[in-house]
């Protein structure tokens, strides 16, 4: 595919994915807590994710015990090109009153535009079905690069959502930066990952953890997550995330 066609596709799909914000909470490919990662599902590869977040050692809700609804997610790659990739996803957050959310992301991998060029992604996520409640409609832009000398990968991003994204005092807080990092500790078996999203809102926070790969297509992520506004997300929680690629 010629570079001009690549750029045309990126622009056209930017318009398709980002401009009609109202129709597409769900999680696209993520680093750890946030979607600040330049990975995109390959064409025809279905990703199944089951994500849990819970406090540990706190006996009841009045003593700080709390968990989030379990996220049952499906994401699939829909572009048959190496130069441009796109994924779309749907998530079911149960139990909750409005459990259905959608997401989409499109981008180019590294080294597409010129030698050592970074990966570029644009996307939309946390798109719920309840107006004024779950319709966060968060747009993000991500730049990522593999570091030399096997030092891992770094991801930098910026996000902006709808006015539904607020802090615990009810003030609109819908913009911020994101940063992520990952590196194999043991090649193809154990991966260290961490990220952070700014903002005192539902997305604000981050954590560090470890992926354990049982096979190339099955992994389990475990570790703690901290939040910028405990009035929204409560105390620090531990996450366990099962990921399966078909």
Tab-separated table of C-alpha atoms in Angstrom:
chain	number	residue	atom	x	y	z
A	1	UNK	CA	0.000	0.000	0.000
A	2	UNK	CA	1.352	3.411	-0.986
A	3	UNK	CA	1.971	6.007	1.705
A	4	UNK	CA	-0.605	8.369	0.155
A	5	UNK	CA	-3.272	5.674	0.410
A	6	UNK	CA	-2.272	5.024	4.018
A	7	UNK	CA	-2.697	8.681	4.905
A	8	UNK	CA	-6.033	8.831	3.084
A	9	UNK	CA	-7.302	5.809	4.975
A	10	UNK	CA	-6.157	7.225	8.315
A	11	UNK	CA	-7.894	10.522	7.621
A	12	UNK	CA	-11.116	8.917	6.381
A	13	UNK	CA	-11.334	6.599	9.335
A	14	UNK	CA	-10.497	9.413	11.722
A	15	UNK	CA	-13.628	11.134	10.448
A	16	UNK	CA	-15.647	7.911	10.624
A	17	UNK	CA	-14.558	6.906	14.117
A	18	UNK	CA	-14.111	10.201	15.934
A	19	UNK	CA	-16.580	12.711	14.553
A	20	UNK	CA	-19.849	10.805	15.257
A	21	UNK	CA	-18.983	10.633	18.951
A	22	UNK	CA	-22.513	9.904	20.116
A	23	UNK	CA	-22.852	6.366	18.817
A	24	UNK	CA	-19.830	4.370	19.632
A	25	UNK	CA	-17.453	2.575	28.660
A	26	UNK	CA	-15.656	-0.163	27.148
A	27	UNK	CA	-11.978	-0.905	27.020
A	28	UNK	CA	-9.887	-1.027	23.874
A	29	UNK	CA	-6.417	-2.576	24.014
A	30	UNK	CA	-4.819	-1.356	27.244
A	31	UNK	CA	-1.422	-1.113	28.924
A	32	UNK	CA	-2.662	-1.767	32.437
A	33	UNK	CA	-5.387	0.570	33.679
A	34	UNK	CA	-5.637	2.991	30.775
A	35	UNK	CA	-5.801	2.527	26.977
A	36	UNK	CA	-2.405	4.248	26.615
A	37	UNK	CA	-0.801	1.616	24.401
A	38	UNK	CA	-0.178	1.510	20.661
A	39	UNK	CA	-1.186	-2.152	20.255
A	40	UNK	CA	-4.163	-2.849	17.993
A	41	UNK	CA	-5.732	-6.255	17.384
A	42	UNK	CA	-4.663	-7.858	14.119
A	43	UNK	CA	-7.240	-8.550	11.436
A	44	UNK	CA	-9.623	-11.351	12.352
A	45	UNK	CA	-8.118	-11.880	15.816
A	46	UNK	CA	-10.814	-11.912	18.504
A	47	UNK	CA	-9.727	-10.790	21.969
A	48	UNK	CA	-11.674	-11.980	25.013
A	49	UNK	CA	-11.032	-10.123	28.277
A	50	UNK	CA	-12.366	-10.619	31.799
A	51	UNK	CA	-11.224	-7.806	34.130
A	52	UNK	CA	-11.813	-7.641	37.888
A	53	UNK	CA	-10.978	-4.897	40.401
A	54	UNK	CA	-11.430	-5.362	44.160
A	55	UNK	CA	-10.092	-4.209	47.503
A	56	UNK	CA	-8.186	-6.755	49.588
A	57	UNK	CA	-8.449	-7.276	53.371
A	58	UNK	CA	-11.392	-4.918	53.868
A	59	UNK	CA	-14.325	-6.806	55.333
A	60	UNK	CA	-17.345	-4.764	54.281
A	61	UNK	CA	-18.447	-1.712	52.337
A	62	UNK	CA	-18.586	0.393	55.533
A	63	UNK	CA	-14.964	-0.612	56.281
A	64	UNK	CA	-13.750	0.279	52.790
A	65	UNK	CA	-14.449	-3.007	51.003
A	66	UNK	CA	-15.466	-2.410	47.403
A	67	UNK	CA	-15.204	-3.775	43.885
A	68	UNK	CA	-16.060	-2.669	40.365
A	69	UNK	CA	-18.447	-4.499	38.058
A	70	UNK	CA	-16.674	-7.273	36.157
A	71	UNK	CA	-15.791	-6.240	32.610
A	72	UNK	CA	-16.553	-8.926	30.025
A	73	UNK	CA	-15.025	-7.596	26.809
A	74	UNK	CA	-14.789	-8.600	23.155
A	75	UNK	CA	-12.443	-6.795	20.734
A	76	UNK	CA	-11.659	-7.777	17.150
A	77	UNK	CA	-9.301	-6.504	14.448
A	78	UNK	CA	-11.209	-5.452	11.335
A	79	UNK	CA	-8.576	-4.199	8.845
A	80	UNK	CA	-6.698	-6.680	6.595
A	81	UNK	CA	-3.651	-4.401	6.219
A	82	UNK	CA	-0.231	-4.338	7.830
A	83	UNK	CA	0.182	-0.578	7.355
A	84	UNK	CA	-3.095	0.441	8.994
A	85	UNK	CA	-4.895	-1.516	11.705
A	86	UNK	CA	-8.278	-1.028	13.286
A	87	UNK	CA	-10.157	-2.694	16.145
A	88	UNK	CA	-13.701	-2.384	17.438
A	89	UNK	CA	-14.970	-3.632	20.757
A	90	UNK	CA	-17.936	-4.088	23.042
A	91	UNK	CA	-17.954	-4.521	26.832
A	92	UNK	CA	-20.535	-5.789	29.294
A	93	UNK	CA	-20.029	-4.390	32.800
A	94	UNK	CA	-21.971	-6.525	35.261
A	95	UNK	CA	-23.599	-5.957	37.600
A	96	UNK	CA	-24.580	-2.393	36.662
A	97	UNK	CA	-27.694	-0.514	35.577
A	98	UNK	CA	-26.392	0.350	32.111
A	99	UNK	CA	-23.842	-2.364	31.310
A	100	UNK	CA	-23.198	-1.954	27.574
A	101	UNK	CA	-20.280	0.093	26.219
A	102	UNK	CA	-18.386	0.415	22.917
A	103	UNK	CA	-14.920	1.406	21.661
A	104	UNK	CA	-12.860	1.667	18.491
A	105	UNK	CA	-9.265	2.461	17.576
A	106	UNK	CA	-7.287	2.895	14.365
A	107	UNK	CA	-3.586	3.464	13.812
A	108	UNK	CA	-0.301	2.651	12.175
A	109	UNK	CA	2.510	0.553	13.684
A	110	UNK	CA	6.090	1.704	13.976
A	111	UNK	CA	8.341	2.308	10.941
A	112	UNK	CA	5.483	2.938	8.494
A	113	UNK	CA	6.053	6.556	7.452
A	114	UNK	CA	9.857	6.484	7.668
A	115	UNK	CA	12.602	4.498	9.374
A	116	UNK	CA	12.145	4.506	13.159
A	117	UNK	CA	8.893	6.470	12.944
A	118	UNK	CA	6.676	6.014	16.023
A	119	UNK	CA	3.342	4.223	16.087
A	120	UNK	CA	0.311	6.527	15.904
A	121	UNK	CA	-3.214	5.738	17.180
A	122	UNK	CA	-6.500	7.573	17.445
A	123	UNK	CA	-9.548	6.126	19.121
A	124	UNK	CA	-12.698	6.484	21.124
A	125	UNK	CA	-13.671	4.551	24.250
A	126	UNK	CA	-15.934	4.559	27.323
A	127	UNK	CA	-18.923	5.143	25.072
A	128	UNK	CA	-21.963	4.159	27.082
A	129	UNK	CA	-25.657	3.972	26.310
A	130	UNK	CA	-27.092	6.188	29.082
A	131	UNK	CA	-27.041	9.895	28.248
A	132	UNK	CA	-25.515	11.983	31.023
A	133	UNK	CA	-24.482	8.865	32.967
A	134	UNK	CA	-22.237	6.528	30.951
A	135	UNK	CA	-21.674	8.505	27.742
A	136	UNK	CA	-18.096	9.570	28.546
A	137	UNK	CA	-17.206	9.362	24.827
A	138	UNK	CA	-13.475	9.730	25.370
A	139	UNK	CA	-11.314	10.492	22.357
A	140	UNK	CA	-7.588	9.750	22.616
A	141	UNK	CA	-4.434	10.212	20.596
A	142	UNK	CA	-1.433	7.976	21.319
A	143	UNK	CA	2.190	7.972	20.168
A	144	UNK	CA	4.348	4.945	20.983
A	145	UNK	CA	7.902	3.742	20.425
A	146	UNK	CA	10.013	0.683	21.127
A	147	UNK	CA	13.178	1.802	22.903
A	148	UNK	CA	16.632	0.637	21.781
A	149	UNK	CA	18.764	-1.887	23.646
A	150	UNK	CA	15.704	-3.917	24.742
A	151	UNK	CA	14.647	-1.209	27.178
A	152	UNK	CA	10.950	-1.822	26.558
A	153	UNK	CA	8.228	0.322	25.009
A	154	UNK	CA	6.906	3.756	25.956
A	155	UNK	CA	3.442	5.135	25.147
A	156	UNK	CA	2.324	8.789	25.437
A	157	UNK	CA	-1.232	10.000	24.997
A	158	UNK	CA	-3.829	12.695	25.481
A	159	UNK	CA	-7.545	12.236	26.064
A	160	UNK	CA	-10.659	14.416	26.011
A	161	UNK	CA	-14.175	13.291	26.868
A	162	UNK	CA	-17.712	14.608	27.162
A	163	UNK	CA	-19.011	16.769	30.019
A	164	UNK	CA	-20.273	13.585	31.698
A	165	UNK	CA	-16.678	13.005	32.824
A	166	UNK	CA	-16.555	14.821	36.192
A	167	UNK	CA	-14.760	14.809	39.537
A	168	UNK	CA	-16.440	13.716	42.781
A	169	UNK	CA	-17.572	17.315	43.456
A	170	UNK	CA	-19.515	17.396	40.201
A	171	UNK	CA	-17.108	19.629	38.298
A	172	UNK	CA	-16.345	18.780	34.675
A	173	UNK	CA	-12.852	17.270	34.437
A	174	UNK	CA	-12.662	15.642	31.036
A	175	UNK	CA	-9.116	16.119	29.705
A	176	UNK	CA	-5.619	14.921	30.557
A	177	UNK	CA	-2.439	13.176	29.516
A	178	UNK	CA	-1.625	9.474	29.707
A	179	UNK	CA	1.675	7.617	29.874
A	180	UNK	CA	2.425	3.894	29.719
A	181	UNK	CA	5.423	1.583	29.741
A	182	UNK	CA	5.982	-2.146	29.307
A	183	UNK	CA	8.996	-4.463	29.120
A	184	UNK	CA	9.527	-8.208	29.078
A	185	UNK	CA	11.263	-9.459	32.208
A	186	UNK	CA	11.404	-12.938	30.711
A	187	UNK	CA	10.869	-13.025	26.954
A	188	UNK	CA	7.360	-14.116	25.935
A	189	UNK	CA	6.599	-15.276	29.492
A	190	UNK	CA	6.602	-12.384	32.013
A	191	UNK	CA	5.896	-8.766	31.095
A	192	UNK	CA	6.136	-5.760	33.437
A	193	UNK	CA	3.605	-3.004	32.698
A	194	UNK	CA	2.545	0.287	34.221
A	195	UNK	CA	0.589	3.381	33.273
A	196	UNK	CA	-0.992	6.581	34.548
A	197	UNK	CA	-3.841	8.836	33.418
A	198	UNK	CA	-4.125	12.399	34.742
A	199	UNK	CA	-7.398	13.919	35.871
A	200	UNK	CA	-9.693	13.690	38.896
A	201	UNK	CA	-12.350	11.662	37.119
A	202	UNK	CA	-13.318	8.028	36.522
A	203	UNK	CA	-10.254	7.476	34.306
A	204	UNK	CA	-7.698	9.283	36.482
A	205	UNK	CA	-5.230	6.911	38.153
A	206	UNK	CA	-2.795	4.164	37.325
A	207	UNK	CA	-0.832	1.189	38.537
A	208	UNK	CA	1.937	-1.304	37.950
A	209	UNK	CA	1.717	-5.050	37.526
A	210	UNK	CA	2.904	-8.185	35.766
A	211	UNK	CA	1.508	-10.184	32.856
A	212	UNK	CA	2.044	-13.945	33.032
A	213	UNK	CA	1.817	-15.608	29.596
A	214	UNK	CA	0.662	-19.230	29.778
A	215	UNK	CA	0.800	-19.387	25.970
A	216	UNK	CA	1.314	-16.744	23.285
A	217	UNK	CA	-2.441	-16.164	23.295
A	218	UNK	CA	-3.418	-16.546	26.967
A	219	UNK	CA	-2.209	-14.254	29.752
A	220	UNK	CA	-3.109	-13.112	33.268
A	221	UNK	CA	-2.336	-9.610	34.565
A	222	UNK	CA	-2.206	-8.938	38.320
A	223	UNK	CA	-1.305	-5.888	40.415
A	224	UNK	CA	-2.594	-2.791	42.263
A	225	UNK	CA	-4.406	0.247	40.857
A	226	UNK	CA	-4.485	3.689	42.523
A	227	UNK	CA	-6.970	6.475	41.772
A	228	UNK	CA	-6.694	10.263	41.636
A	229	UNK	CA	-10.164	10.822	43.121
A	230	UNK	CA	-11.176	8.330	45.806
A	231	UNK	CA	-14.604	9.941	45.900
A	232	UNK	CA	-15.305	8.324	42.506
A	233	UNK	CA	-13.342	5.074	42.455
A	234	UNK	CA	-12.785	4.474	46.174
A	235	UNK	CA	-9.604	3.085	47.690
A	236	UNK	CA	-6.763	1.318	45.917
A	237	UNK	CA	-7.838	-1.954	44.320
A	238	UNK	CA	-6.144	-5.087	43.032
A	239	UNK	CA	-6.838	-6.158	39.505
A	240	UNK	CA	-6.768	-9.541	37.804
A	241	UNK	CA	-7.241	-9.515	34.035
A	242	UNK	CA	-7.549	-12.661	31.936
A	243	UNK	CA	-6.808	-12.091	28.242
A	244	UNK	CA	-7.359	-14.639	25.463
A	245	UNK	CA	-6.734	-14.172	21.729
A	246	UNK	CA	-8.542	-16.436	19.271
